[in-house]
PDB file of C-alpha atoms in Angstrom:
ATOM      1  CA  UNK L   1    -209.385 156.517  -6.903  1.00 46.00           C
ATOM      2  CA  UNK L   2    -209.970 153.536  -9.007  1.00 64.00           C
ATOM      3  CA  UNK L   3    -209.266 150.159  -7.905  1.00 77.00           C
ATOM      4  CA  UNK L   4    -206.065 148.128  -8.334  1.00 87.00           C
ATOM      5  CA  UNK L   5    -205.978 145.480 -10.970  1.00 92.00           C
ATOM      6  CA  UNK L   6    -205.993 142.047 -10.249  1.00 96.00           C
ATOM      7  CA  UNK L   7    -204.860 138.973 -11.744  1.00 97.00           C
ATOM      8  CA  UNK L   8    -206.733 135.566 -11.477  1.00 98.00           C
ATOM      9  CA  UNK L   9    -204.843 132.804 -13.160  1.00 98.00           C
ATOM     10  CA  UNK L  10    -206.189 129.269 -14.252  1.00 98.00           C
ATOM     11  CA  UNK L  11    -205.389 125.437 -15.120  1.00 95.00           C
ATOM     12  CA  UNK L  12    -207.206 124.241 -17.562  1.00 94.00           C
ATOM     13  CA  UNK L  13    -207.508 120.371 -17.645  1.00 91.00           C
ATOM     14  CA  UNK L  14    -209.369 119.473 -14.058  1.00 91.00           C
ATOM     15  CA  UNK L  15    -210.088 122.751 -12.942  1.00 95.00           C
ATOM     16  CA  UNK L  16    -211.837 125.001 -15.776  1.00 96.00           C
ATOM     17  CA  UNK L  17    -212.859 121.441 -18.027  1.00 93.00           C
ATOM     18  CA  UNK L  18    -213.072 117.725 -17.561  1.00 91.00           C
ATOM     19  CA  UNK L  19    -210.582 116.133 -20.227  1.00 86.00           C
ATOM     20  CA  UNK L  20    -210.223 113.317 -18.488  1.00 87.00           C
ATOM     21  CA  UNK L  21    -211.264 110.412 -20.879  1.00 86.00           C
ATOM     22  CA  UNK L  22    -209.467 112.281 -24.024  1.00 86.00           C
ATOM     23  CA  UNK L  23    -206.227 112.284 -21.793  1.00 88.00           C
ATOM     24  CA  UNK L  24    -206.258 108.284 -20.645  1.00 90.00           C
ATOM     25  CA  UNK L  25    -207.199 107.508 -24.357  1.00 90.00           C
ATOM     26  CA  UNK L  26    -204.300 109.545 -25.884  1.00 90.00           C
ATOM     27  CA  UNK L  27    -201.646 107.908 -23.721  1.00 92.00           C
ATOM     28  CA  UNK L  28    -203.150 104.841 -23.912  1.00 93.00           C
ATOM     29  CA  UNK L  29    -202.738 105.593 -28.021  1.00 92.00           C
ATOM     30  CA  UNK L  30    -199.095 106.877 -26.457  1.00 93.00           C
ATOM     31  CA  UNK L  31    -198.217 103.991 -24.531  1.00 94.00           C
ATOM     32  CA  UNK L  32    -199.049 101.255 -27.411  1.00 94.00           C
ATOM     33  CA  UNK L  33    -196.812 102.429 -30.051  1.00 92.00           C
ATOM     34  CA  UNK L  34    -193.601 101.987 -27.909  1.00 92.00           C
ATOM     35  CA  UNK L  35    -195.250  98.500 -27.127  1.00 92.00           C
ATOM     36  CA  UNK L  36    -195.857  99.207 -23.423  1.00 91.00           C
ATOM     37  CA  UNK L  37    -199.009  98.470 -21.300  1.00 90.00           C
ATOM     38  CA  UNK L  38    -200.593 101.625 -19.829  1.00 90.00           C
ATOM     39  CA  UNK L  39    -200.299 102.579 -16.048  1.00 91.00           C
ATOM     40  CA  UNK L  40    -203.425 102.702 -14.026  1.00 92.00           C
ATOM     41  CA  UNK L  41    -205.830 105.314 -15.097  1.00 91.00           C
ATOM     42  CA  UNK L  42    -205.061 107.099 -11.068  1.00 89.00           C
ATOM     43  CA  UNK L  43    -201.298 107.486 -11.991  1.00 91.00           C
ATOM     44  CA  UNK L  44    -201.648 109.078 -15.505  1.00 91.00           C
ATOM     45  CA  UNK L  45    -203.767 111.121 -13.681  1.00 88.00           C
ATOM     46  CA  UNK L  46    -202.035 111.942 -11.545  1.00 87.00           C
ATOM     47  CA  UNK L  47    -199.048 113.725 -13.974  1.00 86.00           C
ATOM     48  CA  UNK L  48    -201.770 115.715 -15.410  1.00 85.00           C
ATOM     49  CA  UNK L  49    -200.154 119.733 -15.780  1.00 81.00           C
ATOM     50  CA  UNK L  50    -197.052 118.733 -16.217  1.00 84.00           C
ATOM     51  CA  UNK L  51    -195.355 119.214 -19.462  1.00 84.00           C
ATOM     52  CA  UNK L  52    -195.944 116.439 -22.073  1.00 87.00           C
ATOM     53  CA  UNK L  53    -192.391 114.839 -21.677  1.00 90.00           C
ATOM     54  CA  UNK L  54    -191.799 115.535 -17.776  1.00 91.00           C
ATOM     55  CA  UNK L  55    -195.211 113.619 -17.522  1.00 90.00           C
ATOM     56  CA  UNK L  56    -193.807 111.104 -20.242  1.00 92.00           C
ATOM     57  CA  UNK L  57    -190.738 110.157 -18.036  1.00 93.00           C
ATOM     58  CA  UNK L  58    -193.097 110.067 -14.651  1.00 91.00           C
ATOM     59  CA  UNK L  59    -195.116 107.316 -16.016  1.00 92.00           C
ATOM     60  CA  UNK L  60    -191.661 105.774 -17.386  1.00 92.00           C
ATOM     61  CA  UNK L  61    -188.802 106.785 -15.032  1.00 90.00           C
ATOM     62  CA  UNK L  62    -186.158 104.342 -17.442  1.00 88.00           C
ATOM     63  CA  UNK L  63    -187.694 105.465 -21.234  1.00 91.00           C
ATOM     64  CA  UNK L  64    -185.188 106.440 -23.610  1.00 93.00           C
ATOM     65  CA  UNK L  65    -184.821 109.894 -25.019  1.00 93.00           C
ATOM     66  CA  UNK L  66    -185.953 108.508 -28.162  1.00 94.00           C
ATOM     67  CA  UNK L  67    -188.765 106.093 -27.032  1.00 93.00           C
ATOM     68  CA  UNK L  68    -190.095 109.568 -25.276  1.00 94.00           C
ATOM     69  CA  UNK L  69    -189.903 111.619 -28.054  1.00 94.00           C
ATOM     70  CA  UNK L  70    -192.066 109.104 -30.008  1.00 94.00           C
ATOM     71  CA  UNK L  71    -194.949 108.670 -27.057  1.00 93.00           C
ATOM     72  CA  UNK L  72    -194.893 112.444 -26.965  1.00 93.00           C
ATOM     73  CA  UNK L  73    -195.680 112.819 -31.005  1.00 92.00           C
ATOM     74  CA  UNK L  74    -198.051 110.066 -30.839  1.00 93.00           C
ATOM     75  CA  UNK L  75    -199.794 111.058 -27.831  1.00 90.00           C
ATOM     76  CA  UNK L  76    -200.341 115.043 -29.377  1.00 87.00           C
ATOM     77  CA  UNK L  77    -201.204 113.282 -32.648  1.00 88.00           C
ATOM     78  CA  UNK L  78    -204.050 110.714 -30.950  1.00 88.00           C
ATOM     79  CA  UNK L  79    -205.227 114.383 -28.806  1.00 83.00           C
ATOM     80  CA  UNK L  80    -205.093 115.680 -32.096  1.00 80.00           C
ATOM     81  CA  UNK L  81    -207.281 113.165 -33.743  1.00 84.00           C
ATOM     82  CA  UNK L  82    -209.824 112.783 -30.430  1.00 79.00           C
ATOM     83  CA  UNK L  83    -210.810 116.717 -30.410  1.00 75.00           C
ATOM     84  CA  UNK L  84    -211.594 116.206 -34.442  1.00 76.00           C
ATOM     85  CA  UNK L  85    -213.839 113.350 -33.298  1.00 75.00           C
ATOM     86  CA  UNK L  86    -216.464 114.877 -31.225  1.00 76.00           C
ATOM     87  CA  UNK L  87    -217.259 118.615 -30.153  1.00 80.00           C
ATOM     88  CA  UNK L  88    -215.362 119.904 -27.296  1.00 81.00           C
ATOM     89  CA  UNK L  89    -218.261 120.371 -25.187  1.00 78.00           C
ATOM     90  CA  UNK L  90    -218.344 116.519 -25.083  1.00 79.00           C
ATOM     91  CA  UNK L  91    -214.937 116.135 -25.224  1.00 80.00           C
ATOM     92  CA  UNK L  92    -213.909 118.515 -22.548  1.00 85.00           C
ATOM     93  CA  UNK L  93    -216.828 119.983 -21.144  1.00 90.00           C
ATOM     94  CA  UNK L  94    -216.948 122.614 -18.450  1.00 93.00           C
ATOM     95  CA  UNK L  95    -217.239 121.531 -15.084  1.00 94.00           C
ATOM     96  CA  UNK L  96    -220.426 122.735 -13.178  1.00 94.00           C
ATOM     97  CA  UNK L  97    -220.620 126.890 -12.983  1.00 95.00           C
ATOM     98  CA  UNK L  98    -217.674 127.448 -14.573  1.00 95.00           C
ATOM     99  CA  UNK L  99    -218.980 129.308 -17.597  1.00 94.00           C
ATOM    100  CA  UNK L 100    -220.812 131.367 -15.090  1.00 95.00           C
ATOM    101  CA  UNK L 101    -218.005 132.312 -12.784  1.00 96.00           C
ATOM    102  CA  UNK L 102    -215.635 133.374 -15.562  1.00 96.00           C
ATOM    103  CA  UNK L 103    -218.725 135.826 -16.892  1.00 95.00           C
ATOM    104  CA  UNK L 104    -218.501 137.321 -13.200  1.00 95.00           C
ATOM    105  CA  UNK L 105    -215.390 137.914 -12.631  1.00 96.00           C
ATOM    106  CA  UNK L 106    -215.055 139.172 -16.726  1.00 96.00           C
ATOM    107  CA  UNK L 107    -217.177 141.670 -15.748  1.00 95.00           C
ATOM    108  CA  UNK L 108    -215.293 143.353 -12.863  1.00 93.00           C
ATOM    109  CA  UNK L 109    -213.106 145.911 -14.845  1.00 92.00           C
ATOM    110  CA  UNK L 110    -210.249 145.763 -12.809  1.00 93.00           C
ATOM    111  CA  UNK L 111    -210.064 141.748 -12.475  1.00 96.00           C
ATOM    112  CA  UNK L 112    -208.042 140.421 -15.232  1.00 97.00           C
ATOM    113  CA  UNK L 113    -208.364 136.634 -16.710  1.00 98.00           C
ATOM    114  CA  UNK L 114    -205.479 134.606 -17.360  1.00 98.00           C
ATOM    115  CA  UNK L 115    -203.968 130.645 -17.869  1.00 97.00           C
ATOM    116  CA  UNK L 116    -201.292 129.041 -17.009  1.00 96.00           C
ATOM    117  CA  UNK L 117    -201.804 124.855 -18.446  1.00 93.00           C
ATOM    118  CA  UNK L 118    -199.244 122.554 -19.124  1.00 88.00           C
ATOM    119  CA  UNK L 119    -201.206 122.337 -22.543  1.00 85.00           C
ATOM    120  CA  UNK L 120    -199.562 123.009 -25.558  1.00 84.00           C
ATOM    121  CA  UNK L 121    -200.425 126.708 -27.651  1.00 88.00           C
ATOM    122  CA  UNK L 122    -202.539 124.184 -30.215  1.00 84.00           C
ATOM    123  CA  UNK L 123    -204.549 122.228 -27.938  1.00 82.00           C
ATOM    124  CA  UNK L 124    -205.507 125.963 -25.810  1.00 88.00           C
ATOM    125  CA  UNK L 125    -206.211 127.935 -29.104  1.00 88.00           C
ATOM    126  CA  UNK L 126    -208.320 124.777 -29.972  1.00 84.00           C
ATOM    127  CA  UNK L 127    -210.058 124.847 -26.550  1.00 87.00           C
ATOM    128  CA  UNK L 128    -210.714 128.559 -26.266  1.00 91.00           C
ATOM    129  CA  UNK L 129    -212.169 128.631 -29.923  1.00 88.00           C
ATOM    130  CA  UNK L 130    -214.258 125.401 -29.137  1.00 86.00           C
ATOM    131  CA  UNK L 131    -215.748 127.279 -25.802  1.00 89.00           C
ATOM    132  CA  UNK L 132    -216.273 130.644 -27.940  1.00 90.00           C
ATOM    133  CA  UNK L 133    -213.565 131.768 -25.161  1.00 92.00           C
ATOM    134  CA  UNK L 134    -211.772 134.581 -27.185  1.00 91.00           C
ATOM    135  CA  UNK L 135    -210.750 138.045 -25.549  1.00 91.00           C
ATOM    136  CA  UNK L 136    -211.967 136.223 -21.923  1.00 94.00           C
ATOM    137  CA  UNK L 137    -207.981 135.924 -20.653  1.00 97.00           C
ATOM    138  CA  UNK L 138    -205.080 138.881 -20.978  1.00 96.00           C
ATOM    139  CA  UNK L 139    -202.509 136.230 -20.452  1.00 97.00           C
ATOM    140  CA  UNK L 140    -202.025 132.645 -21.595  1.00 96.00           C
ATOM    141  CA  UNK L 141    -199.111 130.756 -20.984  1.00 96.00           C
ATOM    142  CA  UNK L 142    -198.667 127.374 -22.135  1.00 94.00           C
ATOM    143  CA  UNK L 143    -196.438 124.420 -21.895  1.00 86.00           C
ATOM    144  CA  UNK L 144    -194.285 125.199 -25.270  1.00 87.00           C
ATOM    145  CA  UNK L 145    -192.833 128.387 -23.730  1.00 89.00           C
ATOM    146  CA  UNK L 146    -192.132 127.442 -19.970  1.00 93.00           C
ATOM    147  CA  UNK L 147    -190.461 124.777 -18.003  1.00 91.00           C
ATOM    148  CA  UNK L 148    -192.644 122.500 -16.234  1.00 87.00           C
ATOM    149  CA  UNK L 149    -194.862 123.471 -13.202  1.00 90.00           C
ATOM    150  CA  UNK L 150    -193.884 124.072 -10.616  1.00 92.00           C
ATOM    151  CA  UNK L 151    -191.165 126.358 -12.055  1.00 94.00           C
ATOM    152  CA  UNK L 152    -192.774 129.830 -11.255  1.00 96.00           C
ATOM    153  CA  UNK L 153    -191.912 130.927 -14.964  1.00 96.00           C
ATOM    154  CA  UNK L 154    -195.784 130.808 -16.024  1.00 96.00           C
ATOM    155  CA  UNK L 155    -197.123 133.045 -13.228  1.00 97.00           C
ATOM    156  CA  UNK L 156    -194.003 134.882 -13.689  1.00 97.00           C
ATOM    157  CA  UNK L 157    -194.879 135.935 -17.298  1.00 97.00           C
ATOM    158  CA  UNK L 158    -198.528 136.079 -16.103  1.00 97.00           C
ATOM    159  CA  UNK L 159    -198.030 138.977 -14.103  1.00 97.00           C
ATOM    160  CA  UNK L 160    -195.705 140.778 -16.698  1.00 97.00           C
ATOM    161  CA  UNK L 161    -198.229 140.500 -18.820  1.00 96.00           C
ATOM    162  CA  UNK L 162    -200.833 142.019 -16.694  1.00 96.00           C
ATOM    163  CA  UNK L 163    -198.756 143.938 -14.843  1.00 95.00           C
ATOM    164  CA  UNK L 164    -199.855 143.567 -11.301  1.00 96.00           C
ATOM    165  CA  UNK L 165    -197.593 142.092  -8.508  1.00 95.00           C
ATOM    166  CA  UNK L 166    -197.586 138.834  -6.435  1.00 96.00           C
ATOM    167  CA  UNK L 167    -199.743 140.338  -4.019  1.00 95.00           C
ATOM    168  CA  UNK L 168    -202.992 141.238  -6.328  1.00 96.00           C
ATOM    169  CA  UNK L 169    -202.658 137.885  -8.705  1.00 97.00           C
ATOM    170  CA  UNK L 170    -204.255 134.399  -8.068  1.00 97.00           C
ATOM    171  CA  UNK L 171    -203.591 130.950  -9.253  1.00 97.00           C
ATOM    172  CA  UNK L 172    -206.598 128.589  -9.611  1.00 98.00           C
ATOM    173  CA  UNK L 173    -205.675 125.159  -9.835  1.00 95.00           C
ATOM    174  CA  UNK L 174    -206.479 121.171  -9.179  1.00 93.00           C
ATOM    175  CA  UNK L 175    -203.438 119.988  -8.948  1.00 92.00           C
ATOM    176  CA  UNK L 176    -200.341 120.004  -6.176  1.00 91.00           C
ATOM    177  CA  UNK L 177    -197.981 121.304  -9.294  1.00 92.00           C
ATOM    178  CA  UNK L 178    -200.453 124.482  -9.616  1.00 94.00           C
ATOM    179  CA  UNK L 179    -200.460 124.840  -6.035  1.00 95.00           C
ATOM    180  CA  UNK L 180    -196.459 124.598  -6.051  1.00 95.00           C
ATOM    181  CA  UNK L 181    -196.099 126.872  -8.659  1.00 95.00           C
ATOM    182  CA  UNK L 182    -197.886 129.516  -7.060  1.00 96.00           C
ATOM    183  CA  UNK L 183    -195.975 129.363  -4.057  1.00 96.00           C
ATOM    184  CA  UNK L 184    -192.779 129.741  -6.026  1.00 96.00           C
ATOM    185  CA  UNK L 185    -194.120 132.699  -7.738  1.00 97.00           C
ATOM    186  CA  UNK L 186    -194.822 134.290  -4.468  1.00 96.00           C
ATOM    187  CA  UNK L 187    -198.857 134.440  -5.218  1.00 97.00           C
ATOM    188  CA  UNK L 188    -202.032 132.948  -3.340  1.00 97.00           C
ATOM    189  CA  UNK L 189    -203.382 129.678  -4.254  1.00 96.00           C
ATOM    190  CA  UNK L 190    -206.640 128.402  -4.543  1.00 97.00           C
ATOM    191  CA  UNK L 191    -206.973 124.724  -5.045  1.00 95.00           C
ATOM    192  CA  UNK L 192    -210.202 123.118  -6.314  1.00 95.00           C
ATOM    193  CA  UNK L 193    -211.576 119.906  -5.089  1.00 93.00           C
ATOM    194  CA  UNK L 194    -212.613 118.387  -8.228  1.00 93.00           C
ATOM    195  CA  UNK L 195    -209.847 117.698 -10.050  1.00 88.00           C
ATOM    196  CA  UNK L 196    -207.197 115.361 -10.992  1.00 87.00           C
ATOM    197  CA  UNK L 197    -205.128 115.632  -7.243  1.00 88.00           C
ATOM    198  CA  UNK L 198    -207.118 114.507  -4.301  1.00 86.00           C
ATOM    199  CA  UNK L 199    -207.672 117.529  -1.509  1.00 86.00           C
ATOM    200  CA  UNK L 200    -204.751 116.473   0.821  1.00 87.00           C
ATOM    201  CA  UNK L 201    -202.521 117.257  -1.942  1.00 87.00           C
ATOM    202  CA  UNK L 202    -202.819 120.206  -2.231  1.00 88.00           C
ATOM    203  CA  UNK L 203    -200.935 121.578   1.209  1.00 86.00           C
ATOM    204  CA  UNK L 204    -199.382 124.479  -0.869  1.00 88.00           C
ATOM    205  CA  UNK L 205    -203.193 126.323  -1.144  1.00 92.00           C
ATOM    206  CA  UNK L 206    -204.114 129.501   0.649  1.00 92.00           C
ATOM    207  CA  UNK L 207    -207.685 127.818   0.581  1.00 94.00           C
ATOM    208  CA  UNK L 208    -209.480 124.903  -1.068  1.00 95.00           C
ATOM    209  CA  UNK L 209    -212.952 125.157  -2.479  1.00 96.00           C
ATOM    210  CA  UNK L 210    -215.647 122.897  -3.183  1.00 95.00           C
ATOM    211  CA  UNK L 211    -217.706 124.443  -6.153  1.00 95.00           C
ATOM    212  CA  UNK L 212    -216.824 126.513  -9.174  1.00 96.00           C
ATOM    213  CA  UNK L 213    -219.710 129.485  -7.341  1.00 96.00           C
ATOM    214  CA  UNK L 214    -217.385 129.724  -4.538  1.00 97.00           C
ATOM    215  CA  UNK L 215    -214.124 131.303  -6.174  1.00 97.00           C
ATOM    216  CA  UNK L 216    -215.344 135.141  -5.959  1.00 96.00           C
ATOM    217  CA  UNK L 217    -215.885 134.466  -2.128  1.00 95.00           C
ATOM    218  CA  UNK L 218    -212.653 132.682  -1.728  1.00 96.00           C
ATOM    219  CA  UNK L 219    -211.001 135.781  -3.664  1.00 95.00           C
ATOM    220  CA  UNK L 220    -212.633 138.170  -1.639  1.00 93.00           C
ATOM    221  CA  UNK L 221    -210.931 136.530   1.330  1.00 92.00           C
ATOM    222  CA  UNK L 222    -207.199 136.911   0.242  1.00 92.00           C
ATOM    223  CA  UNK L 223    -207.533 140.489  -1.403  1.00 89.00           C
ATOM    224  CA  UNK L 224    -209.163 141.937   1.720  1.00 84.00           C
ATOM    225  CA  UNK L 225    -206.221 140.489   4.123  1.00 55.00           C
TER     226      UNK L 225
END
């Protein structure tokens, strides 16, 4: 009898690469075209995976529809013009082992790949072609189709997609909105330590790991309960 499939779902910005400096320069780009001094580089972080304009209103609880609407254009346009800069590997490299890990668990046949970012469909196609990431996930959801996590509609979709249930898919994630989101969705979460949310924020995760070599473990755990 062969084994069931399973679904492992992933961020992308904090937990598979390290955007960090493109995203504080975009809103910074963001931020000075409405005329407005940029928040402290820990609370932009902090919004990181949510949707562009959820973040948008975060960092500015009182912006006008039409003062967000512009920040959001000019901060995809200054992303935009940052990726065309540099190579992605500089831009937003992988953080330690990633590569590695995704090869691993690639090669299990019945352990599907998927995403779930709060990225748009431009700036993942961009990514995945920039890592040489093609036919890697089954499943990639991205911010222009979904509300914002922690709505469960991502995972949701994930798992249609696949077509496994709650109890054989993951979510893989830095941030409490991943860890959120997977509750809602009724799947195990894994947060990671190195990302944009500090450990204690993430209260939501079945378990928290340290390095990128310690997801297969961490997966063993929950699929042999």
């Amino acid at each position: 009898m062969s084994a069931p499939l399973r679904l492992v779902i992933f961020d992308v910005d904090g937990t598979l690469v390290d955007s960090q400096a493109d995203i504080l320069a975009a809103f910074a780009q963001a931020f000075a075209v409405v005329g407005r001094p940029l928040p402290a580089p820990v609370d932009v972080m902090a919004i990181v995976g949510l949707s562009l304009d959820i973040a948008v209103r975060r960092l500015v609880p009182q912006i006008s529809d039409a003062d967000c609407a512009v920040m959001v254009e000019a901060y995809k346009d200054a992303y935009v013009a940052l990726r065309a800069s540099m190579p992605i590997s500089q831009t937003s490299p992988f953080y330690p082992d990633c590569r590695e890990v995704l090869n691993q668990l690639h090669a299990i046949p019945e352990v599907l790949l998927g995403i779930a970012t709060g990225k748009s469909r431009r700036g993942l196609d961009h990514l995945i072609k920039g890592h040489g990431l093609d036919g890697l996930f089954v499943t990639q959801q991205v911010a222009d189709f979904h509300p914002s996590k922690p709505h469960p509609s991502m995972i949701l979709q994930a798992m249609a997609d696949a077509g496994v249930d709650p109890a054989q898919a993951v979510m893989v994630g830095d941030t409490s909105y991943d860890m959120e989101m997977a509750a809602a969705a009724g799947v195990a979460g894994i947060g990671v330590n190195w990302g944009y949310h500090a450990p204690e924020a993430l209260g939501a995760a079945h378990h928290v790991i340290d390095r990128f070599d310690e997801l297969p473990a961490a997966l063993d755990k929950i699929w042999s309960l």
